[in-house]
Short mmCIF file of C-alpha atoms in Angstrom, two decimals:
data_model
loop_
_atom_site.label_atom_id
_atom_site.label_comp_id
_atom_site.label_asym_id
_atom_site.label_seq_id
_atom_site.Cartn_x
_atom_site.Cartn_y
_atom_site.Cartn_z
CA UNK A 1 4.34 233.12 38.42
CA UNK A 2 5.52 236.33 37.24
CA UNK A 3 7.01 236.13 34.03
CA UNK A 4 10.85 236.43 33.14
CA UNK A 5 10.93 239.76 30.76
CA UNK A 6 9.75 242.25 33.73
CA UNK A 7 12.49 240.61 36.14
CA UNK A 8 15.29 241.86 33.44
CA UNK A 9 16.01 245.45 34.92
CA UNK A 10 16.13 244.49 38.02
CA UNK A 11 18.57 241.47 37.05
CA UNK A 12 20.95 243.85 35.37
CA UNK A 13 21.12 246.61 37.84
CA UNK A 14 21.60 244.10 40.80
CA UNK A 15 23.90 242.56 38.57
CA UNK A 16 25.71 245.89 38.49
CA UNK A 17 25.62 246.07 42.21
CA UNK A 18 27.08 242.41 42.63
CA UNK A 19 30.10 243.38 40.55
CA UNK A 20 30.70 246.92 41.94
CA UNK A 21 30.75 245.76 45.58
CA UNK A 22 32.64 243.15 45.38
CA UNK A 23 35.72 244.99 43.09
CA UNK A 24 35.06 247.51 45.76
CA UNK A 25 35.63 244.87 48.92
CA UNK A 26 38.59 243.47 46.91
CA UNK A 27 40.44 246.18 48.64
CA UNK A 28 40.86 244.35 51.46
CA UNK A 29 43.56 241.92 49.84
CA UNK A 30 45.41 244.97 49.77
CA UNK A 31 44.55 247.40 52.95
CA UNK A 32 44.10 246.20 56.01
CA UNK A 33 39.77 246.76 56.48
CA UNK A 34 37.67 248.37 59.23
CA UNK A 35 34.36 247.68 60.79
CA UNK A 36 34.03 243.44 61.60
CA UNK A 37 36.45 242.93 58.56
CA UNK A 38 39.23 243.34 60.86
CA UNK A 39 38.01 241.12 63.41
CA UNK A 40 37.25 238.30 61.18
CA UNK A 41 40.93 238.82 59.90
CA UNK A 42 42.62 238.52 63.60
CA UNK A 43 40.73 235.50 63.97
CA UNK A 44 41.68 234.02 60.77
CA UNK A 45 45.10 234.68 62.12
CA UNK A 46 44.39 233.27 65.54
CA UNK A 47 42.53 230.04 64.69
CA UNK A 48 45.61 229.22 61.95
CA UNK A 49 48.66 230.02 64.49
CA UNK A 50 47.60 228.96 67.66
CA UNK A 51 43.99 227.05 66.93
CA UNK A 52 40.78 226.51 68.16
CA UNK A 53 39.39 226.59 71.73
CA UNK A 54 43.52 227.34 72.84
CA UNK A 55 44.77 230.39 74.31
CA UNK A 56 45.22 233.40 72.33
CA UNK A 57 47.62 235.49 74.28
CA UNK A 58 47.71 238.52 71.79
CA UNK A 59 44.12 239.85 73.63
CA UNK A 60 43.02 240.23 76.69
CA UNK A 61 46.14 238.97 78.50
CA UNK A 62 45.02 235.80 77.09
CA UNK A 63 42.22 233.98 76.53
CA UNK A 64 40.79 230.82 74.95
CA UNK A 65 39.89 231.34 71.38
CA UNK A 66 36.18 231.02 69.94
CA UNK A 67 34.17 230.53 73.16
CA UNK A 68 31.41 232.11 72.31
CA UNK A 69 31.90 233.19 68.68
CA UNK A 70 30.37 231.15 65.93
CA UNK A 71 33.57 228.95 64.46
CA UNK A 72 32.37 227.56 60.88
CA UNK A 73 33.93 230.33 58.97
CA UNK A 74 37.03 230.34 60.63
CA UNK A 75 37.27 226.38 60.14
CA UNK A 76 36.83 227.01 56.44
CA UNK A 77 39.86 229.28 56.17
CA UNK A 78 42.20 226.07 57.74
CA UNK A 79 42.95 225.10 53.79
CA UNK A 80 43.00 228.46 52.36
CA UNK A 81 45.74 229.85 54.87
CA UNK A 82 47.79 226.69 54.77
CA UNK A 83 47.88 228.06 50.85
CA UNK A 84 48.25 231.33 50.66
CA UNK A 85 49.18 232.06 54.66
CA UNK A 86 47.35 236.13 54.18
CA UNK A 87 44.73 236.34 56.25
CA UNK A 88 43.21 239.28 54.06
CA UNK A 89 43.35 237.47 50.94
CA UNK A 90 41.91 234.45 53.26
CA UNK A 91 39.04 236.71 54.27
CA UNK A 92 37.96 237.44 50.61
CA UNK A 93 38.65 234.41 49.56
CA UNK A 94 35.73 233.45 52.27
CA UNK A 95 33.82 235.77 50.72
CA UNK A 96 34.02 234.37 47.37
CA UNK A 97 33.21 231.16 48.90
CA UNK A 98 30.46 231.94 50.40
CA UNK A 99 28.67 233.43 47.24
CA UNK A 100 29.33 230.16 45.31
CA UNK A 101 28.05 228.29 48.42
CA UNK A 102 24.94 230.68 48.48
CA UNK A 103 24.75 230.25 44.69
CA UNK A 104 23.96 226.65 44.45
CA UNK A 105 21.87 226.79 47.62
CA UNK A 106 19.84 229.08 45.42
CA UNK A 107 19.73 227.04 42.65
CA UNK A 108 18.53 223.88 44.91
CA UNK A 109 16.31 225.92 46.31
CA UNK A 110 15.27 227.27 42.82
CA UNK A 111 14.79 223.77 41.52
CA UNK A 112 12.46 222.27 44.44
CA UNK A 113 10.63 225.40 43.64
CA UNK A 114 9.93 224.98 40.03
CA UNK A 115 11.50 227.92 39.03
CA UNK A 116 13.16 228.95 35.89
CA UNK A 117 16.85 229.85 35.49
CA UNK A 118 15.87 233.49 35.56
CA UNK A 119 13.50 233.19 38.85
CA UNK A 120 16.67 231.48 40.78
CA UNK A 121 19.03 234.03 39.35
CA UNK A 122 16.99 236.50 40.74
CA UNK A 123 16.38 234.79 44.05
CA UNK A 124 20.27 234.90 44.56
CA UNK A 125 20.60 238.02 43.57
CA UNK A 126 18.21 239.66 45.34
CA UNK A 127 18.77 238.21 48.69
CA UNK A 128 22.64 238.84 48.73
CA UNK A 129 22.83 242.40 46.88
CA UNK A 130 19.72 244.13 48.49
CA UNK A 131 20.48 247.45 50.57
CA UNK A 132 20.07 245.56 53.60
CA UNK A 133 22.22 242.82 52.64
CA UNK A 134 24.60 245.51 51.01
CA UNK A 135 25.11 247.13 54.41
CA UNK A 136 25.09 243.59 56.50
CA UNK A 137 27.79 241.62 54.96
CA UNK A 138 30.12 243.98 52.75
CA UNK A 139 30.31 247.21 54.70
CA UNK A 140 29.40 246.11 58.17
CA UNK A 141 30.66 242.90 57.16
CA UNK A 142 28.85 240.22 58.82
CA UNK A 143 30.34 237.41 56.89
CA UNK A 144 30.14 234.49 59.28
CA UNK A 145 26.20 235.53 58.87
CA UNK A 146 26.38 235.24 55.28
CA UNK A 147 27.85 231.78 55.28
CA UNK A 148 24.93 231.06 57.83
CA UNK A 149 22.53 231.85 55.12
CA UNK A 150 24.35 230.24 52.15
CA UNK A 151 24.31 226.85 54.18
CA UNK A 152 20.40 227.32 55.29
CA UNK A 153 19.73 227.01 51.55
CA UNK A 154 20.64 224.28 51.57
CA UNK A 155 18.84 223.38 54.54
CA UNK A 156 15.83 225.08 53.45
CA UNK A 157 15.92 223.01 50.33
CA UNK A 158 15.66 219.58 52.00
CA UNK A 159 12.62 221.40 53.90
CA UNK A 160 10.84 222.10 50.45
CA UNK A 161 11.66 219.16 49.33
CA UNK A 162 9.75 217.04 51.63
CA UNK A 163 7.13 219.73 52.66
CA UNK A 164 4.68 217.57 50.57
CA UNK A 165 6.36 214.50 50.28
CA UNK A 166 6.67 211.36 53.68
CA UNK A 167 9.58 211.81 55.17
CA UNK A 168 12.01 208.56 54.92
CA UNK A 169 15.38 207.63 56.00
CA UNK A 170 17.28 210.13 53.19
CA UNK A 171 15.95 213.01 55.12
CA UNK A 172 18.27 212.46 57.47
CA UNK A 173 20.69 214.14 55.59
CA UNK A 174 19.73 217.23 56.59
CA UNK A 175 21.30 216.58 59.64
CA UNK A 176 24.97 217.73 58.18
CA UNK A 177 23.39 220.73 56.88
CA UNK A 178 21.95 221.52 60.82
CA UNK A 179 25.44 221.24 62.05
CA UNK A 180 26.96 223.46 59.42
CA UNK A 181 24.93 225.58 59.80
CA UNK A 182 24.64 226.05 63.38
CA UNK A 183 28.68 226.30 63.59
CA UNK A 184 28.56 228.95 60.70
CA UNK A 185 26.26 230.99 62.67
CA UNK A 186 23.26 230.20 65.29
CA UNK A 187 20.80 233.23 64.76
CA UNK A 188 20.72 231.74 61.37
CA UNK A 189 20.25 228.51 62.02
CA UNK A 190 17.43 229.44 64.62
CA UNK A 191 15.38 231.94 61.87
CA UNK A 192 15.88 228.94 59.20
CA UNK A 193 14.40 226.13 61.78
CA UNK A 194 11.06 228.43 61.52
CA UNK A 195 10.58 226.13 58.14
CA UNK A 196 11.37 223.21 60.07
CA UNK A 197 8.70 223.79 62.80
CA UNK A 198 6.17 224.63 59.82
CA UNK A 199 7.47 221.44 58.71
CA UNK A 200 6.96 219.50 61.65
CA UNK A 201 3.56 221.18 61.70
CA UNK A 202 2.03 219.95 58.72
CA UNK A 203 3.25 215.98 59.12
CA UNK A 204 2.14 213.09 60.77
CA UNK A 205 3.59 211.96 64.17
CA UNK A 206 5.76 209.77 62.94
CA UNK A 207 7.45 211.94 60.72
CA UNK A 208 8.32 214.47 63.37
CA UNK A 209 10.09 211.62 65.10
CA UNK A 210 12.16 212.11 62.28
CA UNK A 211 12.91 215.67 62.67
CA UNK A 212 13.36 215.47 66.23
CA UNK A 213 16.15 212.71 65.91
CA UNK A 214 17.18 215.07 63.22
CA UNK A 215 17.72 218.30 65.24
CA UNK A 216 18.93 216.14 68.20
CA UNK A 217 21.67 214.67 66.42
CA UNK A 218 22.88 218.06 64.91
CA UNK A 219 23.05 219.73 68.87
CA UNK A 220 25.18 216.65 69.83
CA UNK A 221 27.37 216.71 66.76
CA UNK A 222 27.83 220.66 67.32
CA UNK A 223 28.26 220.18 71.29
CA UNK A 224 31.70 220.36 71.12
CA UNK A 225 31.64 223.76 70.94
CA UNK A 226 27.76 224.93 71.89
CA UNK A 227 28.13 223.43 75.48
CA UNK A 228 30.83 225.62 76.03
CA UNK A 229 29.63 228.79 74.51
CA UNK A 230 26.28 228.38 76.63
CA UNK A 231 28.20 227.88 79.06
CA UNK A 232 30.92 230.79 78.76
CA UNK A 233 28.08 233.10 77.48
CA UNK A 234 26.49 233.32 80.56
CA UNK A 235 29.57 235.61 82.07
CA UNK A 236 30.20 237.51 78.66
CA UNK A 237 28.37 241.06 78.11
CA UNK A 238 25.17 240.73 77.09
CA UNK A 239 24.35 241.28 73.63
CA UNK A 240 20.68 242.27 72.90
CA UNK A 241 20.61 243.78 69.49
CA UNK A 242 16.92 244.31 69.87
CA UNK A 243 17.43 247.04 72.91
CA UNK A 244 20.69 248.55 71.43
CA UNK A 245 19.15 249.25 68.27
CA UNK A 246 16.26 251.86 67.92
CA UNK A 247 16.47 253.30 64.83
CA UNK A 248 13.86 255.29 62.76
CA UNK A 249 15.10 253.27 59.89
CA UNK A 250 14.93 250.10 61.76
CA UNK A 251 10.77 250.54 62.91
CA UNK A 252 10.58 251.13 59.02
CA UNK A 253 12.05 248.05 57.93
CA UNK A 254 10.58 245.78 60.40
CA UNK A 255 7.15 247.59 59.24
CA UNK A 256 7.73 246.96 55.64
CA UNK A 257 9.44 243.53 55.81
CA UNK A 258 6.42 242.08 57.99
CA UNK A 259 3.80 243.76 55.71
CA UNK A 260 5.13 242.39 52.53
CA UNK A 261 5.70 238.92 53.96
CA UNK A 262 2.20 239.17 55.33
CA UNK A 263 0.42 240.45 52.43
CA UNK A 264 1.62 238.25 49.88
CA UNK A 265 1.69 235.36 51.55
CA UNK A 266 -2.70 235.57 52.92
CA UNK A 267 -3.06 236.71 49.14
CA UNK A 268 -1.58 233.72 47.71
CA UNK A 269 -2.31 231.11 50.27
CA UNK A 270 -5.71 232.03 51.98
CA UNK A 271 -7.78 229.80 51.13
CA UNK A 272 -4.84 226.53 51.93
CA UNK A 273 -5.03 225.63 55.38
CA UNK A 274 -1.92 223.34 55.26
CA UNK A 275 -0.26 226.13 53.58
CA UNK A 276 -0.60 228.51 56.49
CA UNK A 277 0.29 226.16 59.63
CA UNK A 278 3.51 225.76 57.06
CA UNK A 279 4.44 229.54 57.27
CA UNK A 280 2.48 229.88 60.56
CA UNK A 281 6.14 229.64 62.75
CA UNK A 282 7.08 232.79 60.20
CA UNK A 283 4.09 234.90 60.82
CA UNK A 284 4.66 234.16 64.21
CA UNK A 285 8.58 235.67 63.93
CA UNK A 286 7.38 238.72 62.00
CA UNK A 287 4.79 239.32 64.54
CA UNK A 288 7.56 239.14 67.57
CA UNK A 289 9.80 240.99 65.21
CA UNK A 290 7.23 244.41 63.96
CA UNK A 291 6.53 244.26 68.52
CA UNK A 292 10.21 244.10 69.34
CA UNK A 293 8.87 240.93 71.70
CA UNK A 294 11.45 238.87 70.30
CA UNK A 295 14.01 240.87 72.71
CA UNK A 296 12.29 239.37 75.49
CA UNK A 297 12.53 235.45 74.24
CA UNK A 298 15.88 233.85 75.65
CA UNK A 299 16.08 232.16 72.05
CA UNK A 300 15.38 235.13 70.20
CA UNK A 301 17.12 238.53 72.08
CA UNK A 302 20.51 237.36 70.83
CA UNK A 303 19.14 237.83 67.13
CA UNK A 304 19.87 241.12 65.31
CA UNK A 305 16.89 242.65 63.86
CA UNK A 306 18.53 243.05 60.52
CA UNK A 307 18.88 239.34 60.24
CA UNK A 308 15.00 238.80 60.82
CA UNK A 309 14.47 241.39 57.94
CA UNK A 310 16.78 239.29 55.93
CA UNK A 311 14.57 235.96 56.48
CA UNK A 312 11.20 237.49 55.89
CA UNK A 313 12.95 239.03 52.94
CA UNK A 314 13.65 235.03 51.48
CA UNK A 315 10.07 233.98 52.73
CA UNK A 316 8.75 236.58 50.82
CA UNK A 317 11.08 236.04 47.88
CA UNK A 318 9.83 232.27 47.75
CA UNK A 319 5.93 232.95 48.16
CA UNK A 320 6.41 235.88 45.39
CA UNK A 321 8.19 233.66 42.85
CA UNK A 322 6.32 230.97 42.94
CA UNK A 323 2.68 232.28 43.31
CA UNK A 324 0.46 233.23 40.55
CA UNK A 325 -1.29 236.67 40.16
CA UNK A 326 -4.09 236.69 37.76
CA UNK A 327 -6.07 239.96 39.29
CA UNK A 328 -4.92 242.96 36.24
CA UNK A 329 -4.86 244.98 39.05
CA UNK A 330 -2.29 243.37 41.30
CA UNK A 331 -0.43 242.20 38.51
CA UNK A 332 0.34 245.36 36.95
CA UNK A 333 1.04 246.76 40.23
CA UNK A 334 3.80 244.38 40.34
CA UNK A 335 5.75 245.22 36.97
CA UNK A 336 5.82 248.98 37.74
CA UNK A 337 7.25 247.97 41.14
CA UNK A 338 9.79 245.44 39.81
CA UNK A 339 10.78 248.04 37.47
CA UNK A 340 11.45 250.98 40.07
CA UNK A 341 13.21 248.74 43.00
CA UNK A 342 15.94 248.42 41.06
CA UNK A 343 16.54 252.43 40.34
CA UNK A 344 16.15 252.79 44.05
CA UNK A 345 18.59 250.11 45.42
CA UNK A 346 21.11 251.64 42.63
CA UNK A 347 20.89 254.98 44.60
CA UNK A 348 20.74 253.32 47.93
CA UNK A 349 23.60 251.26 47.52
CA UNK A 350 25.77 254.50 45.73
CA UNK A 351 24.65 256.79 48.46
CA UNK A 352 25.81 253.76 50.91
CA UNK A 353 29.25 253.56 49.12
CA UNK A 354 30.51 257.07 49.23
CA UNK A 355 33.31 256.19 51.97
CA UNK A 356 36.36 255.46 50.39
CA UNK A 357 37.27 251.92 51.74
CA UNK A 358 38.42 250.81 54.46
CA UNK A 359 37.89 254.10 56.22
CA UNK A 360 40.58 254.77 57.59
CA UNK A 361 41.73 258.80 57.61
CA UNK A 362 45.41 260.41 57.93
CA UNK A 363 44.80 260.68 61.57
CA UNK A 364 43.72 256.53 61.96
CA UNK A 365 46.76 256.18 59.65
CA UNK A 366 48.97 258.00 62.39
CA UNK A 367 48.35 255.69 65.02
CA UNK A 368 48.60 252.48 63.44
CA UNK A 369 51.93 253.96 62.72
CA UNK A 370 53.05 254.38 66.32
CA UNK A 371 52.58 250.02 66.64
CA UNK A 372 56.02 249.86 64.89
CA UNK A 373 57.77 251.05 68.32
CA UNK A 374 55.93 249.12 70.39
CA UNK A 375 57.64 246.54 72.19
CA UNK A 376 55.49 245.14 74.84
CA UNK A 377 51.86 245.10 75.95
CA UNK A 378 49.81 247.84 74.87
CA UNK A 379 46.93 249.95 75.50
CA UNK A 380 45.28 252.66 73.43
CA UNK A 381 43.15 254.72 75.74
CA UNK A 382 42.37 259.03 76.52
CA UNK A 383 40.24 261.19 76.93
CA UNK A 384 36.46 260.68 75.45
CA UNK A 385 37.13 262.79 72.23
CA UNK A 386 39.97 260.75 71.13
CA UNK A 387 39.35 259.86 67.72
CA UNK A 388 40.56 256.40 66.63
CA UNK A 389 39.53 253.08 66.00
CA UNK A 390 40.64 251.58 68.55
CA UNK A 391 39.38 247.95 68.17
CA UNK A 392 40.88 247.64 64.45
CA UNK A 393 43.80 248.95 65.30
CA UNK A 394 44.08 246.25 67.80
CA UNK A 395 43.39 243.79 65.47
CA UNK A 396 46.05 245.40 63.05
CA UNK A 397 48.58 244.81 65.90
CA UNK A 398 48.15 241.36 66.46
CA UNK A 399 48.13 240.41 62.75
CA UNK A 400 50.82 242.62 61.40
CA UNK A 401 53.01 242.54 64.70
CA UNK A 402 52.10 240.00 66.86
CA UNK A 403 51.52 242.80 69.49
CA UNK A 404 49.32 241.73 72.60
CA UNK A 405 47.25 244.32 74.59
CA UNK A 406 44.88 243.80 77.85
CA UNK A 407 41.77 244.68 75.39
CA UNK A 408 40.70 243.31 71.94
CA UNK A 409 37.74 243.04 69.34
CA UNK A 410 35.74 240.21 70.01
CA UNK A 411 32.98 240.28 72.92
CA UNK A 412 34.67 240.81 76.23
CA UNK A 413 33.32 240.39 80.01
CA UNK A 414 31.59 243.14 81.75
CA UNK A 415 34.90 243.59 84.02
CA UNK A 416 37.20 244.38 80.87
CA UNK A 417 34.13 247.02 79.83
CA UNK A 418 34.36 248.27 83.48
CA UNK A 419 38.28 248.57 83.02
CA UNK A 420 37.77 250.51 79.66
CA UNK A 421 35.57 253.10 80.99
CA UNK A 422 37.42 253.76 84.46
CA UNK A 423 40.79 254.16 82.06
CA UNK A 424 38.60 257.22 79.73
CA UNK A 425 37.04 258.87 83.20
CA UNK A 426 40.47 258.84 84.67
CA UNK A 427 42.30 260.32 81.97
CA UNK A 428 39.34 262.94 81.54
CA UNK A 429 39.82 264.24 85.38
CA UNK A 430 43.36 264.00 84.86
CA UNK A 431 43.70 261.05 87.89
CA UNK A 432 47.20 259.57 87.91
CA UNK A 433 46.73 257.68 90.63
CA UNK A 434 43.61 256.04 88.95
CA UNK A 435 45.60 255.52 85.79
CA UNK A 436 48.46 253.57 86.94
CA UNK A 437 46.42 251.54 89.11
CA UNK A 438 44.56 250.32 86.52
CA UNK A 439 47.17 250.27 83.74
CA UNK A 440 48.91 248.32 86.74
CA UNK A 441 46.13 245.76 87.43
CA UNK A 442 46.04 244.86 83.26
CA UNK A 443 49.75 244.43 83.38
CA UNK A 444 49.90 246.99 80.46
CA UNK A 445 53.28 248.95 79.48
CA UNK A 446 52.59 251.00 77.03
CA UNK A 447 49.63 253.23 75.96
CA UNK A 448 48.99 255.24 72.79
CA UNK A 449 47.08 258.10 73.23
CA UNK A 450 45.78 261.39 71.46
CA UNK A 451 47.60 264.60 71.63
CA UNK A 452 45.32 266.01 74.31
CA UNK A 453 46.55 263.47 76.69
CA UNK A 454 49.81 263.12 75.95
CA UNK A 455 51.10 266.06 78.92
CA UNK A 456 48.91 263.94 80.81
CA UNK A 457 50.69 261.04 80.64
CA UNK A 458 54.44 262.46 81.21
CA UNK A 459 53.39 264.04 84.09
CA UNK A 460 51.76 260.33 84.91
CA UNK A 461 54.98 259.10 85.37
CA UNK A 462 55.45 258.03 81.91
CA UNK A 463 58.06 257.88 79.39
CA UNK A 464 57.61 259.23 75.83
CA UNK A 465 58.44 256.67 72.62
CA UNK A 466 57.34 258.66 70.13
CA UNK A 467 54.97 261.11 68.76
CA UNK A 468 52.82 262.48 65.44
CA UNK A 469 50.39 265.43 64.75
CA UNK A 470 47.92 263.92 66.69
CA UNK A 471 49.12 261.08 68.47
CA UNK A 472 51.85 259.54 71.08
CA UNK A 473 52.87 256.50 72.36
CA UNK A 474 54.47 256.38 75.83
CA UNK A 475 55.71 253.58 78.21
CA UNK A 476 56.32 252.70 82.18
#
């Protein structure tokens, strides 16, 4: 085990990082947030006023609220908005929460382990304050996939814990943890049951019975709502992360992520058979994940890469603490590494963090100003170059006004894509006809629009509202 005094640095600079982000993300109590913030925030606003698996009529001329989306972090803001009734200060409240919950988890985790208070500190530090963390859940912010993880700690605890120990009836209460953690988010819940298949590996028959009744009970408490997104999923747009993203940055991480995971784990564990059918389900993720096979497995293409990185990052985390390293020339390879991450991730995460939050410019700022004259159902749509954010600023409409447009944030049906696109290749040939047809068919009334289509849309046949610099809002 590597010993506490060369883990220091790397303590106080993500330490550092931990505070800076999150006095950064505070912001949001105050401005209304970009990027998935603002989604999260509409439906902490939906799921409080109108409730879950009803109609929300504010998007998409209606429709019926968490479907498809993951619901556990939404059903944890229930008690904070009944308090403070602010879905922003909700949302960071969330975030908060989901630290602490992530916390103990680590500290469980830590225990099971046999690591020191300095070795768990570091575990939760380190997985929730790396660069690719950083990016995931406070500036892309992915936070129903951060509650995901700070429940499978939990769950990956109660793994541990009877990795080398029978399995008896208190293992069944893992089965709470399952649910949670499916509800909070399934890609999570899916990467984390790669311990449980090690798991179910390495026991006897009769002890798998006992994860099978396990896993079976936490689908049919959870079937209240996974029957239905299954169901609904199938005529949603389909999301495969693994095709959409192709990044040099991306091939680099899955690269280094597999090759750490892989190296440390045949350097400590060789030589134990039992050990390697454990983390053999892992190996087997990393391998799917460094081939970019996984986007072809029906239980795996719905998984963003980024999240695999994150779970080889904790495998790796939990071989690395807890193995020895006698060799002088692997251990000393070690310290000078554990003492130069940290300089790095402190200039990843300030060249990360130039933006000034939440992103929004004076132009951005000019069309959420035009939703104070809107009275009825709204569209913002142009030409191609138009340069807003169009799916925050729908969010910002619902929650601040209680505005409802024909589009929205959250995943939509190929035919509302369809309608989208048609709307932006009218307006760039300048077809009227096509324009009000379509405006006509999603019942909308008004549209916001850039400057460069605003002549466009008076000679369209409609009537001018208002105007900025670089925006206008005009109505039937």
């Amino acid at each position: 085990m590597i010993k506490r005094r060369y883990l220091y640095l790397f303590i106080f600079v993500l330490t550092i990082i931990a505070v800076l982000e999150l006095l950064q993300l505070s912001k949001v109590i105050y401005y209304f947030p970009s990027t998935d913030l603002s989604s999260h925030i509409a439906n902490i606003y939906f799921i409080n006023n109108y409730g879950f698996h009803k109609i929300i009529p504010n998007w998409y001329n209606g429709y019926i609220s968490f479907l498809v989306y993951p619901p556990g972090l939404f059903f944890l803001s229930i008690p904070f908005y009944k308090i403070i009734n602010n879905p922003q200060i909700v949302l960071y409240a969330l975030l908060i929460l989901s630290l602490l919950i992530g916390f103990v988890g680590t500290y469980f985790l830590g225990k099971i382990l046999k690591l020191n208070s300095i070795h768990k500190l570091f575990l939760f530090l380190f997985f929730y304050f790396n660069p690719i963390s950083i990016t995931s859940f406070y500036i892309i912010g992915r936070l129903p996939e951060m509650l995901g993880w700070s429940f499978s700690f939990f769950y990956i605890y109660l793994i541990y814990k009877y990795k080398n120990k029978y399995l008896d009836a208190k293992f069944f209460t893992i089965i709470p943890i399952m649910a949670i953690t499916i509800l909070a988010h399934p890609s999570i819940f899916i990467l984390s049951s790669s311990f449980l298949l090690g798991l179910f590996l390495i026991k006897s028959n009769k002890e798998r019975m006992f994860i099978i009744i396990s896993l079976l009970i936490s689908l049919l408490l959870t079937s209240f709502w996974l029957i239905p997104a299954f169901n609904e999923g199938i005529t949603y747009e389909k999301y495969q992360p693994f095709f959409n993203i192709s990044l040099p940055t991306e091939r680099v991480l899955s690269f280094l992520t597999t090759i750490i995971f892989v190296g440390l784990l045949f350097y400590n564990l060789r030589k134990n058979k039992k050990e390697i059918l454990f983390y053999s389900p892992v190996i087997l993720i990393s391998f799917l994940y460094i081939t970019k096979l996984a986007g072809y497995l029906p239980i795996l293409v719905n998984v963003h890469p980024r999240s695999i990185a994150l779970f080889l990052i904790l495998a790796s985390l939990i071989i690395f603490l807890t193995s020895n390293y006698d060799k002088k020339l692997i251990k000393n390879s070690l310290i000078i590494t554990l003492q130069i991450m940290p300089i790095i991730f402190l200039i990843i995460f300030f060249y990360k963090n130039v933006d000034n939050y939440p992103l929004y410019n004076s132009q951005h700022q000019e069309a959420i100003s035009l939703l104070g004259d809107v009275k009825d159902k709204f569209i913002i749509t142009g030409k191609s170059n138009m340069d807003i954010r169009t799916k925050d600023t729908y969010s910002y409409a619902a929650v601040k006004y209680n505005l409802s447009t024909p589009f929205g944030w959250d995943l939509i049906t190929v035919s509302y894509r369809d309608y989208s696109k048609n709307l932006t290749e009218a307006f760039n040939n300048g077809d009227c006809n096509k324009i009000n047809n379509i405006t006509n068919e999603l019942r909308g009334k008004e549209i916001i629009s850039g400057y460069e289509s605003c002549d466009l849309l008076k000679k369209c046949g409609f009537e001018k509202v208002k105007s900025t610099n670089n925006y206008c809002l005009y109505k039937k």
